[in-house]
Short mmCIF file of N, CA and C in Angstrom, two decimals:
data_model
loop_
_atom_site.label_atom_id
_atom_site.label_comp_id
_atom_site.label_asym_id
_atom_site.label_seq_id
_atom_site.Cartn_x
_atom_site.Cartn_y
_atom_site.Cartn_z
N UNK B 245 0.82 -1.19 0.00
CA UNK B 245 0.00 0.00 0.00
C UNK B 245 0.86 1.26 0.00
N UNK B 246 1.95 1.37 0.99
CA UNK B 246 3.09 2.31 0.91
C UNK B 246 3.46 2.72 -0.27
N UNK B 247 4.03 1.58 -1.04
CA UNK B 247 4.43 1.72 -2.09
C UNK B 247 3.62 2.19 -3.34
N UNK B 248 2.31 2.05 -3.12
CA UNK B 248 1.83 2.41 -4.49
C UNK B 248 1.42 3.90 -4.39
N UNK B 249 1.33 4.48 -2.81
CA UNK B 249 1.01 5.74 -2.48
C UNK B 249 2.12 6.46 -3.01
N UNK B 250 3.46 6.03 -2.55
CA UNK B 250 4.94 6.75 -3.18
C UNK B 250 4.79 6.91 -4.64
N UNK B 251 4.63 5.62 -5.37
CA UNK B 251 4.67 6.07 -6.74
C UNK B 251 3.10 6.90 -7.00
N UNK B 252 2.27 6.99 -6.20
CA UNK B 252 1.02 7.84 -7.13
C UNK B 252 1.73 9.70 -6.53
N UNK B 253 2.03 9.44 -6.03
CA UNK B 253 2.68 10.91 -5.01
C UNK B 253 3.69 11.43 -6.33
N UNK B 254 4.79 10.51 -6.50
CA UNK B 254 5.60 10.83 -7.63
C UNK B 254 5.04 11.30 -9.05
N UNK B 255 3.89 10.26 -9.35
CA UNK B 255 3.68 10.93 -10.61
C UNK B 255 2.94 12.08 -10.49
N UNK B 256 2.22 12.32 -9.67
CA UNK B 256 1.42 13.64 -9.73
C UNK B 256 2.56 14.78 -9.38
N UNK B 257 3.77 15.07 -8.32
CA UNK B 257 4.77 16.06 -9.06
C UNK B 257 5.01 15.89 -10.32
N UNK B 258 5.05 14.85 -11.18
CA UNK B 258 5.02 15.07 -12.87
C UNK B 258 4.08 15.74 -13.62
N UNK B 259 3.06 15.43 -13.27
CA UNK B 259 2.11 15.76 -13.52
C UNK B 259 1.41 17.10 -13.03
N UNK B 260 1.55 17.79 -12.19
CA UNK B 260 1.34 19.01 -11.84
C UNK B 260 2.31 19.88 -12.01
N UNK B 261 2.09 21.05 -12.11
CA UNK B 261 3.10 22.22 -12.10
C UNK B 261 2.93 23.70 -11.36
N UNK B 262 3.56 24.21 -11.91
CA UNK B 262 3.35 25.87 -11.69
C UNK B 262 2.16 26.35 -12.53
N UNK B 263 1.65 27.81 -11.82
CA UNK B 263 0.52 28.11 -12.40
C UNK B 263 1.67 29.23 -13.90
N UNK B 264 0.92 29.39 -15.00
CA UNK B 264 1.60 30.48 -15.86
C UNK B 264 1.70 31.92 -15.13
N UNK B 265 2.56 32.57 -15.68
CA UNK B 265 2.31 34.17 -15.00
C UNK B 265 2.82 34.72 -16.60
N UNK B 266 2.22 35.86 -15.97
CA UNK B 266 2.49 37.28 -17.17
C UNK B 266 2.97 38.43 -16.31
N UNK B 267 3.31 39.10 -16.89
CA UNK B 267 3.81 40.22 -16.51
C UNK B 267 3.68 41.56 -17.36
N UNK B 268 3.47 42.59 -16.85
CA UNK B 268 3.52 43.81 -17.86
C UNK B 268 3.88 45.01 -16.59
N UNK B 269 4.77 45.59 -17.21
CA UNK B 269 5.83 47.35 -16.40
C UNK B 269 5.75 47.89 -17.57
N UNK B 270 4.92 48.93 -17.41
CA UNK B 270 4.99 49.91 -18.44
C UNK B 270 5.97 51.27 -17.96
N UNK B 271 6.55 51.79 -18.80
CA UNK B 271 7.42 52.67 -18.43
C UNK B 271 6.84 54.01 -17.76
N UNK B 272 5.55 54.26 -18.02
CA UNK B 272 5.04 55.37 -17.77
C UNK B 272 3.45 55.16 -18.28
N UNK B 273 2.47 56.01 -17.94
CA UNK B 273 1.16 55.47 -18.67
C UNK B 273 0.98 56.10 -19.84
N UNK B 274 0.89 55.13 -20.40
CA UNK B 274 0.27 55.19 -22.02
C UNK B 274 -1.07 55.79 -22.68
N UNK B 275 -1.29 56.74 -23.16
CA UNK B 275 -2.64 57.20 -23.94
C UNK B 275 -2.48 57.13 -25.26
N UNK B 276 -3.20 56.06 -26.34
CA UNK B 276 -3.46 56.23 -27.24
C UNK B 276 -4.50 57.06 -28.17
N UNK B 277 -4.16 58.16 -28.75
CA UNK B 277 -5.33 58.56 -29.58
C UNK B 277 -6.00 57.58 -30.71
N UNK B 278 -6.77 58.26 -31.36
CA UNK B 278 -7.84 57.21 -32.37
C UNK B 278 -7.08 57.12 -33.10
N UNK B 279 -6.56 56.05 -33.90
CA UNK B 279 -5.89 55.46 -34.71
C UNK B 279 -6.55 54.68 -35.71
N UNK B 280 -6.07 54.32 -37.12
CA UNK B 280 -6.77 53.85 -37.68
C UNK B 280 -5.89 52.40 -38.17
N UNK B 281 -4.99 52.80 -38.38
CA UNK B 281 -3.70 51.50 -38.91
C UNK B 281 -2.69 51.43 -37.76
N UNK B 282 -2.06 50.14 -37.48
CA UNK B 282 -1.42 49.44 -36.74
C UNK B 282 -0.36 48.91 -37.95
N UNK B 283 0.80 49.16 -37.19
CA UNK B 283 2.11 48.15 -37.86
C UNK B 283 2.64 47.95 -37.35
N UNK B 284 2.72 46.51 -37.23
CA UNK B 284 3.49 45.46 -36.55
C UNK B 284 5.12 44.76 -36.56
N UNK B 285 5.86 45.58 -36.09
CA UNK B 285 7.35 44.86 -35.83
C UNK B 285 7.85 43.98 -35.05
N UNK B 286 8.73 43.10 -35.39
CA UNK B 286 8.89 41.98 -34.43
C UNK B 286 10.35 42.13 -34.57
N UNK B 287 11.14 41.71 -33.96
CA UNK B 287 12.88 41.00 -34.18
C UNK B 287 13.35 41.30 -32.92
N UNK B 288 14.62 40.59 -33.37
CA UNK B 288 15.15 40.05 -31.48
C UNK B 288 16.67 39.77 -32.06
N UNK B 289 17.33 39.79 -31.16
CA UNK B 289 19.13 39.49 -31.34
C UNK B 289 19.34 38.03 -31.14
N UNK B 290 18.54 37.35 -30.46
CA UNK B 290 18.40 36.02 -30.57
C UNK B 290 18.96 35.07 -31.52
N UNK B 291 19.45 34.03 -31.41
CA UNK B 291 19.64 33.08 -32.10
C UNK B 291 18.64 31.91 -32.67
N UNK B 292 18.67 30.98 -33.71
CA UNK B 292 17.89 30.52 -33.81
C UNK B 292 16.31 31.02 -33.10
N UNK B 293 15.65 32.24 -33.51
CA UNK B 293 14.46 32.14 -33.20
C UNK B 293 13.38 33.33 -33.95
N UNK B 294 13.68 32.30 -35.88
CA UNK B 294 12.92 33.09 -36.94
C UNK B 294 11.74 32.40 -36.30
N UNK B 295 11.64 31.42 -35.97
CA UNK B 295 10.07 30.75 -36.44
C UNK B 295 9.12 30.88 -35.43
N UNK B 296 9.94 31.21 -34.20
CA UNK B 296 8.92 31.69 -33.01
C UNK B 296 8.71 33.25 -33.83
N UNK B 297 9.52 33.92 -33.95
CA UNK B 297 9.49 35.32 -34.36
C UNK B 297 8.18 35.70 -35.73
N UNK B 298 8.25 34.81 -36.20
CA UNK B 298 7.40 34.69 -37.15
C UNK B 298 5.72 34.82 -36.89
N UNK B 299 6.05 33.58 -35.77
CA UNK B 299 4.48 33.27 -34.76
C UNK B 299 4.28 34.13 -34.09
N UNK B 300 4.90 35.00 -33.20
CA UNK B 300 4.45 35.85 -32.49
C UNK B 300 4.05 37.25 -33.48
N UNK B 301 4.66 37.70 -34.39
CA UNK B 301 4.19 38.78 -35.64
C UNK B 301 2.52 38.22 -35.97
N UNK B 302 2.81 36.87 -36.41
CA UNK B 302 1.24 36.17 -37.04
C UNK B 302 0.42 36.04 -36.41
N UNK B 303 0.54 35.91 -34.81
CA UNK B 303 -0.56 35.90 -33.85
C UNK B 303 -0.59 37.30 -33.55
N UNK B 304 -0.09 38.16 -33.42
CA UNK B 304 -0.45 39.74 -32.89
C UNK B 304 -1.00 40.36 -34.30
N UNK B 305 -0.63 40.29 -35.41
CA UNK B 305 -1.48 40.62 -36.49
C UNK B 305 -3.09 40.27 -36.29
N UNK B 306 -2.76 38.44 -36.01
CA UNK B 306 -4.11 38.00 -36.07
C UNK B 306 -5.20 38.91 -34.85
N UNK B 307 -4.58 38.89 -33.60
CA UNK B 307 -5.27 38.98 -32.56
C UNK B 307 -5.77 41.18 -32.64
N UNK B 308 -5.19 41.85 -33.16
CA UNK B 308 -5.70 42.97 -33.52
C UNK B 308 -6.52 43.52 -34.64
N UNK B 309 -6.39 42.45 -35.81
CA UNK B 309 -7.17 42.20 -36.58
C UNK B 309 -8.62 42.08 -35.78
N UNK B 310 -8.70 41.12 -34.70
CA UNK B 310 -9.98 40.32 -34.63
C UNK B 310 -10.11 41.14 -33.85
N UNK B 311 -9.59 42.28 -32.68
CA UNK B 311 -10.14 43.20 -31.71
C UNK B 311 -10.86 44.24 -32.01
N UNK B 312 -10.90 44.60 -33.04
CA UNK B 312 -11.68 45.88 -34.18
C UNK B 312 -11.02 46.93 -33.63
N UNK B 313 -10.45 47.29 -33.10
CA UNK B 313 -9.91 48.77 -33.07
C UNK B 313 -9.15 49.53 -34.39
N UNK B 314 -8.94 48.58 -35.13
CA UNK B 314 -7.94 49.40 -36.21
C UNK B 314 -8.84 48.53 -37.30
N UNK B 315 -8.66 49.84 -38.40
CA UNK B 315 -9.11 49.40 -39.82
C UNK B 315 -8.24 48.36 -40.41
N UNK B 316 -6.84 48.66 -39.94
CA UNK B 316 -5.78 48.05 -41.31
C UNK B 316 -4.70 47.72 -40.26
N UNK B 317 -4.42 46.47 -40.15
CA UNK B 317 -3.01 46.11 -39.57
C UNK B 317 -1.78 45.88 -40.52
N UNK B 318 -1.19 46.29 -40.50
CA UNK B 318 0.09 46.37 -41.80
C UNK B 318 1.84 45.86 -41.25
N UNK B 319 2.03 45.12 -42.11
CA UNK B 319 3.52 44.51 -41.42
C UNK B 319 4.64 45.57 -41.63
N UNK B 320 4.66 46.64 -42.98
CA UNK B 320 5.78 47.48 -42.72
C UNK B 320 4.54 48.59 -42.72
N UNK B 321 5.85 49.56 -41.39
CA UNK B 321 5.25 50.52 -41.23
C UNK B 321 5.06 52.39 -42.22
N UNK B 322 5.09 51.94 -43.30
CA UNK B 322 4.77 52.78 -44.15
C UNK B 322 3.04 53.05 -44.03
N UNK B 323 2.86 54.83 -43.62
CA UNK B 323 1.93 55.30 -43.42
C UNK B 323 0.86 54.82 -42.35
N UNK B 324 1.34 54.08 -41.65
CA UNK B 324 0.56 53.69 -40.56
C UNK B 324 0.14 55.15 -39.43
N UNK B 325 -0.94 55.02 -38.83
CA UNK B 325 -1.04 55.94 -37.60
C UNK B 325 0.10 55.76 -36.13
N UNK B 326 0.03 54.27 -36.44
CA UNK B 326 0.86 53.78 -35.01
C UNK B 326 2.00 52.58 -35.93
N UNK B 327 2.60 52.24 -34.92
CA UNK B 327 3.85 51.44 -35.17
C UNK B 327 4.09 50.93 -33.38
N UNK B 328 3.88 49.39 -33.60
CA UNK B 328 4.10 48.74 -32.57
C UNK B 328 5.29 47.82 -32.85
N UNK B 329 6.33 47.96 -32.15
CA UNK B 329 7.64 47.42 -32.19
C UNK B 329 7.88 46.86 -31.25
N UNK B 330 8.01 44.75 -31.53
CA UNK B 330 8.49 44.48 -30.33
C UNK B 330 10.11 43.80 -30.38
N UNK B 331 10.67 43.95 -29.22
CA UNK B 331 11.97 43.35 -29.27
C UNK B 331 11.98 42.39 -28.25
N UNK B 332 11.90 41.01 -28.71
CA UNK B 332 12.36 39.98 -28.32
C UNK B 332 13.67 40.04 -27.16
N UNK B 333 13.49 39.79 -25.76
CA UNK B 333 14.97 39.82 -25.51
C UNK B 333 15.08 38.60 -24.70
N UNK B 334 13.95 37.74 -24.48
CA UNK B 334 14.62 36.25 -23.42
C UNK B 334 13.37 35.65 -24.31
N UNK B 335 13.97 34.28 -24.39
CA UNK B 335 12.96 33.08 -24.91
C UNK B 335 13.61 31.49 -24.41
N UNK B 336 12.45 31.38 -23.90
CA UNK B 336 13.69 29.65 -23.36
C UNK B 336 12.27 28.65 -24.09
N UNK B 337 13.14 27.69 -24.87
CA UNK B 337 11.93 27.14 -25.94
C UNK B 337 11.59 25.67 -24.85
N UNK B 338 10.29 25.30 -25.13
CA UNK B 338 10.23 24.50 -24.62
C UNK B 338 9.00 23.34 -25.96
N UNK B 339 9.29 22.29 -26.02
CA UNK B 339 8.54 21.75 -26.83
C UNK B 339 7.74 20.79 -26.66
N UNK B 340 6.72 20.63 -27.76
CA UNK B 340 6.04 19.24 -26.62
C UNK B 340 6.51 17.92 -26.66
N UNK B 341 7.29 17.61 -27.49
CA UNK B 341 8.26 16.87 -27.35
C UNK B 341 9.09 16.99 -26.19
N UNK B 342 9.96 17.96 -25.70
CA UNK B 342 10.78 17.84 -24.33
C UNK B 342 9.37 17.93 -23.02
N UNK B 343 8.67 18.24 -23.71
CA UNK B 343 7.04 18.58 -22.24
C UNK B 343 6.87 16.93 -21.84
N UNK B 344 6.58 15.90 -23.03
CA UNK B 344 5.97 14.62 -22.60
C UNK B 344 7.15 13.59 -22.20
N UNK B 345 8.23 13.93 -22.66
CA UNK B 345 9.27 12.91 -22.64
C UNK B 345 9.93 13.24 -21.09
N UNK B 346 9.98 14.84 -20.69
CA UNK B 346 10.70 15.27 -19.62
C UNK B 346 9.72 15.68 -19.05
N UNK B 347 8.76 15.71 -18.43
CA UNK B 347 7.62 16.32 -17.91
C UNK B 347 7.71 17.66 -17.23
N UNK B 348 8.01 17.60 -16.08
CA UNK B 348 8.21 18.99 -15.26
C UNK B 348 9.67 19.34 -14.95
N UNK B 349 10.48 18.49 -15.34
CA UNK B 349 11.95 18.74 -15.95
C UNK B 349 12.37 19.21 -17.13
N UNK B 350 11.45 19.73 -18.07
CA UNK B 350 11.52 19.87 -19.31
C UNK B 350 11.63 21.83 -19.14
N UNK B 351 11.81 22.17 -17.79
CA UNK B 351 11.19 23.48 -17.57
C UNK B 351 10.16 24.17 -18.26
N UNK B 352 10.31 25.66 -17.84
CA UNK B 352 8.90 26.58 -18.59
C UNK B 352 9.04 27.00 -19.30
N UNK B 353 8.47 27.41 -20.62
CA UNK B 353 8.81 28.03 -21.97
C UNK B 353 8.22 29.57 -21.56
N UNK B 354 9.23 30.26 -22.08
CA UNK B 354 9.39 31.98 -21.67
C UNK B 354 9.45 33.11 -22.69
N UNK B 355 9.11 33.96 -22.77
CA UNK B 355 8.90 35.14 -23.45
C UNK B 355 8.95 36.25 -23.17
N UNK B 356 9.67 36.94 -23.22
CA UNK B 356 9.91 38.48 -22.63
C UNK B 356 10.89 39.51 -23.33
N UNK B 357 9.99 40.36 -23.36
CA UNK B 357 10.27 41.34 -24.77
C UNK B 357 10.18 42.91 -23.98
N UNK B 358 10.44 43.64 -24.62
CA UNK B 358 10.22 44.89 -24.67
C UNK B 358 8.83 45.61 -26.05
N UNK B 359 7.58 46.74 -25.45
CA UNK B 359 7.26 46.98 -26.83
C UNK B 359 7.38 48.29 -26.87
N UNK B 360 7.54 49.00 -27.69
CA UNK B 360 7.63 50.08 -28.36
C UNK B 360 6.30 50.47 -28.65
N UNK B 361 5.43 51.93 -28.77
CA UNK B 361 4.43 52.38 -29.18
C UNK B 361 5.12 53.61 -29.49
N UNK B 362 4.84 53.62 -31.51
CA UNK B 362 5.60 55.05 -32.11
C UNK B 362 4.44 55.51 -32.87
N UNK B 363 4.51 56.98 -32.78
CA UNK B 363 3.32 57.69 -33.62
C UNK B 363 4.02 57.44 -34.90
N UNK B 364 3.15 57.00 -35.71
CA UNK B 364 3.48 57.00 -37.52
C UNK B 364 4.54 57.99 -37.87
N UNK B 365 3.37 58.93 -38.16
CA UNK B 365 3.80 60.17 -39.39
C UNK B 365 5.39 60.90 -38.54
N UNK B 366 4.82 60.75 -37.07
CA UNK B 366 6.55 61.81 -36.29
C UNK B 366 7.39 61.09 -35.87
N UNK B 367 7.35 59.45 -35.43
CA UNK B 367 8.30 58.81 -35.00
C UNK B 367 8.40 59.25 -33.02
N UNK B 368 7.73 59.93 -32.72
CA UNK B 368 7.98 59.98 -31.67
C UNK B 368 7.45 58.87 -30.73
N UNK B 369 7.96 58.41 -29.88
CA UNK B 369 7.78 57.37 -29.17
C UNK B 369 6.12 57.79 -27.57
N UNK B 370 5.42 56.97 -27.98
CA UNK B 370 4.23 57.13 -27.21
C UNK B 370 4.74 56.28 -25.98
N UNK B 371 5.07 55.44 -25.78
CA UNK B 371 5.30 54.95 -24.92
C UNK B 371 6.15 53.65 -24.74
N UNK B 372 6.57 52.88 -23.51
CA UNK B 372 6.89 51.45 -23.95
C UNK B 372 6.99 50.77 -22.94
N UNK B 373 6.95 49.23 -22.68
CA UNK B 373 6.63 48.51 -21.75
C UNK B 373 7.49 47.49 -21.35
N UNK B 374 7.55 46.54 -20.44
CA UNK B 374 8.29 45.48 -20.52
C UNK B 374 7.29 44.26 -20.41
N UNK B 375 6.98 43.10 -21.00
CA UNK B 375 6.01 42.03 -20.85
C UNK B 375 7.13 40.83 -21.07
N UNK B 376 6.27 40.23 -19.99
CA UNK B 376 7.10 38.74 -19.36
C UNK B 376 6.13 38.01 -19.35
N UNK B 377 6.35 36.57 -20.33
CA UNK B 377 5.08 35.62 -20.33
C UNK B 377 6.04 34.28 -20.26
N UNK B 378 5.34 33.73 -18.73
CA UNK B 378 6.11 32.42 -18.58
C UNK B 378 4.88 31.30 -18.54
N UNK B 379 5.18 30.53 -18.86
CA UNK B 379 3.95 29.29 -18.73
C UNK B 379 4.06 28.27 -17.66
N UNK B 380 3.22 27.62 -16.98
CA UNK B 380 3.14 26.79 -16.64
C UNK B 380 4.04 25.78 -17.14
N UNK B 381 4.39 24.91 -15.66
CA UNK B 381 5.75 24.51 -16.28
C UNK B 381 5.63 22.79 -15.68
N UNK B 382 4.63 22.46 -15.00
CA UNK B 382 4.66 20.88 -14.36
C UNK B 382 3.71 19.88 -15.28
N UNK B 383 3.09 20.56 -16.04
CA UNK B 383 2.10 19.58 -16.53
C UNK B 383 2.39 18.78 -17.88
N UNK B 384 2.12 17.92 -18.84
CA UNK B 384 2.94 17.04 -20.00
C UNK B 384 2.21 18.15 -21.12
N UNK B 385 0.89 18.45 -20.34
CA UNK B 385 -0.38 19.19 -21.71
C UNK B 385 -0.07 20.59 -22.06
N UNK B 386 0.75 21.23 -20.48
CA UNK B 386 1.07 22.73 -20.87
C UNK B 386 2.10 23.12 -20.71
N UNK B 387 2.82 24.11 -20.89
CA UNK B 387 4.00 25.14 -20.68
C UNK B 387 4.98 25.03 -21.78
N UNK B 388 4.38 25.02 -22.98
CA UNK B 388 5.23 25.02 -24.38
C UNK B 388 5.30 25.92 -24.46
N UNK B 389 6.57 26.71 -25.60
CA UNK B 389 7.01 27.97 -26.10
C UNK B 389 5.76 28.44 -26.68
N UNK B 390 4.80 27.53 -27.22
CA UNK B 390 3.65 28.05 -28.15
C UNK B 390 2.74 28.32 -27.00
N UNK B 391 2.53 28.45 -26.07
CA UNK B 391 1.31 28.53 -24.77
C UNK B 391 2.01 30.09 -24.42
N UNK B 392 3.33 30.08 -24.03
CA UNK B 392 4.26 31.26 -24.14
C UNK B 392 3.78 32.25 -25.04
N UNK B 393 3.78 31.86 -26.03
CA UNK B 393 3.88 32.95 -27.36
C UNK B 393 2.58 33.80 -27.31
N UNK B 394 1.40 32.42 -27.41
CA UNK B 394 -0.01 32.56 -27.25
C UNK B 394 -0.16 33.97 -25.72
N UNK B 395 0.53 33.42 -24.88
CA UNK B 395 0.15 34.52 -23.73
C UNK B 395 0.85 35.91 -23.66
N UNK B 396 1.68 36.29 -24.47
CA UNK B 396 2.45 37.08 -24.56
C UNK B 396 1.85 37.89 -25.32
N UNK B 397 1.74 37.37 -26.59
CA UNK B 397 0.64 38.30 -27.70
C UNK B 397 -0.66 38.69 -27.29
N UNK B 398 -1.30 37.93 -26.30
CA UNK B 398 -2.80 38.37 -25.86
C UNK B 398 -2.45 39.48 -24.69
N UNK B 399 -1.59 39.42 -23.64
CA UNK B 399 -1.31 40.97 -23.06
C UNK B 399 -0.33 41.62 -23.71
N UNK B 400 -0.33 42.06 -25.09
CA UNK B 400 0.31 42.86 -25.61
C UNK B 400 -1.15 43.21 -26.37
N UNK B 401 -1.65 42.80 -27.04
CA UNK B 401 -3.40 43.09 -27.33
C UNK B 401 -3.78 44.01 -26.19
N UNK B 402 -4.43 43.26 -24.79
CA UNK B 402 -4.77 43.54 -23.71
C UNK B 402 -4.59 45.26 -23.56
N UNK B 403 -2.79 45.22 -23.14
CA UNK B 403 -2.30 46.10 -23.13
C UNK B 403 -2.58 47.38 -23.96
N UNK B 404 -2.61 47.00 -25.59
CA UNK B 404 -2.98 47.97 -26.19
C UNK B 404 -4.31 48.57 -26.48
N UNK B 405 -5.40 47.41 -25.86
CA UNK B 405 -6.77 47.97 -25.42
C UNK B 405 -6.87 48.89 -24.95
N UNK B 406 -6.62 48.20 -23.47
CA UNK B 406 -6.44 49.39 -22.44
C UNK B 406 -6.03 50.80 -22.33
N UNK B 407 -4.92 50.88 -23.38
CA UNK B 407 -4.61 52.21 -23.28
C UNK B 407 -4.89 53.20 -24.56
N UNK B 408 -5.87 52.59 -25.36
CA UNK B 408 -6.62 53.32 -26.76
C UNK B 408 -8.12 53.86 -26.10
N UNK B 409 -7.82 54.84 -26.45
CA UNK B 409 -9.00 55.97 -26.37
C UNK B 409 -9.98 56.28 -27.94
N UNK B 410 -10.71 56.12 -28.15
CA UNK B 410 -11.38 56.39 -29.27
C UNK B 410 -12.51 57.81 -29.27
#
């Protein structure tokens, strides 16, 4: 009986984890005026990490697209109202491959960037933030770089809700 309690005890630390966290420090508070176009920058000094870089551009396109605040989301920022620039500066990949094989040893997949908010036409800088998106890190089902990415881009959305005025 001992024994089967030890091993059910063991697998559930495999099986459980940390809860995800996010994070957002904005440098100062942010007011957006009415805007009509959004352009979206992504890049990072990083190594190996076009294809996350890619996903996180394609999901923040997607996810402001679908928020209606802006008519036109645009990847270069030619004639845009706004220009959202993010810089990648920590990413620890985690896959679901290392998630099921290593479970809660496989650690947490991480994301944390800096963003930029620039008025179009003057270049002057509206504001900028720091966002930290770590995932859940004990479970086989969650805490991939893609759960990461996914939470990072939705409070960078969030974020830019919040501080648009129409």
């Amino acid at each position: 009986m001992r024994k089967r309690f030890n091993l059910l005890f063991i697998l559930l630390i495999f099986l459980t984890g940390c809860a995800a966290q996010t994070t957002i420090r904005p440098a100062k508070e942010i007011k957006i005026g009415n805007v009509k176009t959004i352009a979206v920058r992504v890049a990072t000094g990083l190594p190996d990490c076009q294809r996350e870089i890619a996903q996180i551009r394609e999901r923040l396109r997607e996810k402001l697209k679908n928020s209606g605040l802006f008519e036109e989301v645009l990847t270069e920022d030619r004639n845009s109202d706004l220009i959202l620039r993010v810089d990648i500066e920590e990413m620890v990949k985690v896959s679901k491959a290392d998630r099921f094989w290593y479970g809660a040893f496989a650690g947490r997949g991480k994301v944390a960037g800096q963003i930029t908010l620039i008025e179009g036409g003057s270049g002057k800088i509206l504001g900028q933030a720091h966002i930290e998106s770590i995932t859940s890190g004990g479970s086989i089902f969650a805490g991939t770089t893609e759960e990461a990415i996914e939470n990072f881009t939705e409070k960078i959305k969030l974020f830019i809700e919040e501080n648009i005025f129409i």
